Amino acid sequence: AQSVTQLGSHVSVSEGALVLLRCNYSSSVPPYLFWYVQYPNQGLQLLLKYTSAATLVKGINGFEAEFKKSETSFHLTKPSAHMSDAAEYFCAVGGNNNDMRFGAGTRLTVKP
Amino acid sequence: EPEVTQTPSHQVTQMGQEVILRCVPISNHLYFYWYRQILGQKVEFLVSFYNNEISEKSEIFDDQFSVERPDGSNFTLKIRSTKLEDSAMYFCASSGPGGSNQPQHFGDGTRLSIL
């Protein structure tokens, strides 16, 4: 079965600092990987997706993620954090039967 | 931009009662999903639906749950006899042709509170 593991349930950075949110996947087939963001009291919004076209994927709001098969990782980064980036971030893997499995989430706090 | 809409935004129900959560997926999408998020926990997959039938369901989706697409626009989740532990946010999502390589678009969720 496919799954993702997010390392760190809570990440705190200063405004302007690098954001790094970690995600490792487990999959027996080439995975489809996604990052979603959830703002308080809202649904999940797609940040970016990996579907094997390119290993470095650029998403919205300045985020990007790099697929590394050798490390089974799909970490999310942003060079410079903004206060508005504070949210919950979920890594997810697309399943074989149109299901999607989410990681436990990482809460990002941005300090002024 | 088209959106997935869910109603109601908040549903309060007595334990043991039936509840129906409603969703209107994006109109040209073919795959429909329900997820659950218990307060403070991760988003959990419940069920996926394609071509008028369930294509995948998780261990959470037991006999008290059912889904239906009663017409061309709505997609509903019914919980037959609610329990306290059913209290959670329920998210509906839809995606276009292509299955699991397509991103899912989520609604803002229905907060279900069981008393």
XYZ file of C-alpha atoms in Angstrom:
227
model
C 0.000 0.000 0.000
C 1.144 3.521 -0.665
C 1.747 5.938 2.170
C 3.556 9.116 3.108
C 5.309 10.133 6.286
C 5.783 13.734 7.256
C 8.698 14.366 9.571
C 7.925 17.021 12.140
C 4.391 17.820 13.192
C 5.343 21.428 13.832
C 7.889 23.658 12.124
C 8.606 27.226 13.202
C 10.602 29.677 11.097
C 11.238 33.393 11.127
C 9.792 35.603 8.441
C 12.208 35.642 5.502
C 13.838 32.346 6.449
C 13.901 29.163 4.416
C 10.936 26.848 4.789
C 11.610 23.104 4.596
C 8.803 20.630 5.206
C 9.776 16.986 4.917
C 7.849 14.168 3.293
C 8.914 10.616 2.548
C 6.802 8.230 0.548
C 6.376 4.504 0.283
C 5.164 3.106 -3.005
C 5.691 -0.023 -5.039
C 4.929 1.811 -8.268
C 5.961 5.254 -9.531
C 4.016 7.546 -7.252
C 1.875 10.560 -7.870
C 2.699 12.998 -5.085
C 0.976 16.146 -3.930
C 1.332 18.911 -1.393
C -1.778 20.568 -0.021
C -2.172 23.528 2.315
C -4.978 23.991 4.802
C -5.710 27.381 6.294
C -7.808 27.543 9.469
C -11.443 26.578 8.950
C -10.921 25.911 5.262
C -10.549 22.938 2.970
C -7.364 21.728 1.364
C -5.821 23.708 -1.450
C -3.410 22.151 -3.909
C 0.087 23.648 -3.774
C 1.773 21.418 -6.344
C 1.877 17.926 -7.764
C 4.469 15.501 -9.078
C 3.437 13.183 -11.896
C 6.845 12.123 -13.270
C 7.265 14.900 -15.826
C 10.001 16.761 -13.914
C 11.664 16.095 -10.587
C 11.574 19.740 -9.488
C 8.018 20.923 -9.276
C 7.019 24.545 -8.837
C 3.753 25.381 -7.181
C 1.750 28.352 -6.053
C 2.819 30.973 -3.532
C 6.529 30.442 -4.250
C 6.643 26.852 -3.030
C 8.462 24.069 -4.795
C 9.240 20.426 -4.146
C 11.853 18.041 -5.437
C 11.192 14.385 -6.097
C 14.190 12.253 -5.101
C 13.663 8.616 -5.907
C 16.896 7.516 -4.231
C 15.720 9.053 -0.965
C 11.996 8.359 -1.496
C 11.442 11.972 -0.582
C 9.318 14.861 -1.784
C 10.251 17.740 0.504
C 8.518 21.093 0.206
C 10.580 24.273 0.252
C 10.206 28.009 -0.018
C 13.225 30.314 -0.003
C 11.682 33.057 2.106
C 8.785 32.566 4.503
C 5.957 35.061 4.699
C 3.539 35.515 7.566
C 0.712 34.399 5.282
C 2.377 30.993 4.865
C 1.345 29.986 8.371
C -0.932 26.993 7.878
C -1.104 23.201 8.000
C 0.669 21.427 5.141
C -0.154 17.928 3.996
C 1.831 15.643 1.750
C -0.223 13.050 -0.123
C 0.283 10.138 -2.486
C -2.203 9.105 -5.163
C -3.301 5.512 -4.834
C -3.858 2.882 -7.454
C -7.628 2.967 -7.083
C -8.218 6.694 -7.118
C -7.834 7.069 -3.378
C -5.349 9.449 -1.821
C -3.369 8.898 1.336
C -2.346 11.896 3.375
C 0.470 12.395 5.789
C -0.241 13.512 9.332
C 0.414 17.117 8.449
C 2.974 19.723 9.484
C 1.884 22.925 11.117
C 4.027 25.832 9.930
C 4.386 28.821 12.223
C 6.056 31.997 10.936
C 7.491 34.359 13.521
C 7.846 38.079 12.784
C -12.565 29.165 -10.969
C -14.978 26.264 -10.428
C -15.315 25.113 -6.843
C -16.507 22.130 -4.881
C -19.285 23.258 -2.576
C -20.451 21.525 0.571
C -23.568 22.005 2.644
C -24.198 22.545 5.453
C -21.034 24.123 6.812
C -21.931 22.887 10.305
C -24.281 20.048 11.253
C -25.259 19.228 14.817
C -26.991 15.877 15.321
C -28.064 13.686 18.208
C -26.249 10.391 18.594
C -28.083 7.612 16.807
C -29.657 9.889 14.228
C -29.021 9.713 10.514
C -27.189 12.552 8.816
C -26.651 13.381 5.146
C -23.778 15.569 4.065
C -24.070 17.141 0.665
C -21.523 18.062 -1.952
C -21.650 19.560 -5.420
C -18.449 18.554 -7.244
C -16.944 20.496 -10.110
C -19.238 19.930 -13.053
C -16.929 18.176 -15.520
C -15.179 16.029 -12.940
C -15.614 12.271 -12.956
C -14.127 11.115 -9.658
C -15.608 11.966 -6.281
C -14.273 11.470 -2.802
C -15.078 11.850 0.863
C -12.485 12.420 3.573
C -12.707 12.841 7.315
C -10.548 14.933 9.622
C -11.013 14.486 13.341
C -10.035 17.639 15.237
C -6.275 17.978 15.395
C -5.623 14.859 13.355
C -4.738 14.066 9.779
C -7.057 13.895 6.817
C -8.322 10.317 6.375
C -9.614 8.827 3.145
C -13.123 7.390 3.359
C -14.287 6.524 -0.142
C -13.874 7.200 -3.836
C -16.668 7.013 -6.380
C -16.512 6.690 -10.148
C -18.996 5.723 -12.819
C -21.812 5.500 -10.280
C -20.113 3.051 -7.992
C -17.590 2.922 -5.178
C -14.096 2.337 -6.552
C -12.216 2.267 -3.270
C -13.066 2.530 0.410
C -11.053 2.558 3.600
C -11.537 0.533 6.749
C -13.293 3.535 8.275
C -16.080 3.320 5.694
C -18.127 0.589 7.334
C -21.777 -0.377 6.953
C -23.052 2.775 8.638
C -21.709 4.857 5.764
C -23.079 5.114 2.252
C -22.588 7.408 -0.710
C -24.878 8.325 -3.519
C -24.981 10.474 -6.598
C -28.718 11.004 -6.760
C -28.644 13.302 -9.767
C -26.134 14.826 -12.146
C -24.754 17.339 -9.697
C -24.935 16.175 -6.084
C -22.763 13.675 -4.242
C -23.892 12.734 -0.754
C -22.451 10.952 2.271
C -24.977 9.337 4.603
C -24.145 8.183 8.099
C -26.955 5.907 9.222
C -26.713 5.860 13.001
C -24.247 8.438 14.189
C -21.835 7.859 17.042
C -19.928 10.342 19.156
C -16.709 9.398 17.388
C -18.186 10.461 14.050
C -17.685 14.074 15.109
C -15.220 15.502 12.608
C -14.790 17.675 9.561
C -15.919 15.906 6.429
C -14.406 17.006 3.154
C -15.697 16.261 -0.303
C -13.329 16.345 -3.266
C -13.506 15.783 -6.990
C -11.018 15.277 -9.801
C -11.049 15.151 -13.557
C -10.243 12.333 -15.977
C -6.991 10.505 -15.267
C -7.636 9.069 -11.843
C -4.942 9.158 -9.214
C -2.527 11.346 -11.162
C -4.985 14.206 -11.106
C -5.144 16.637 -8.214
C -8.272 16.581 -6.148
C -10.182 19.758 -5.542
C -11.602 20.056 -2.053
C -14.633 21.767 -0.631
C -14.439 23.780 2.577
C -15.902 20.903 4.559
C -18.845 20.207 6.831
C -18.207 20.225 10.538
C -20.277 17.400 12.032
C -20.915 17.532 15.760
C -22.573 14.554 17.415
C -24.161 15.202 20.789
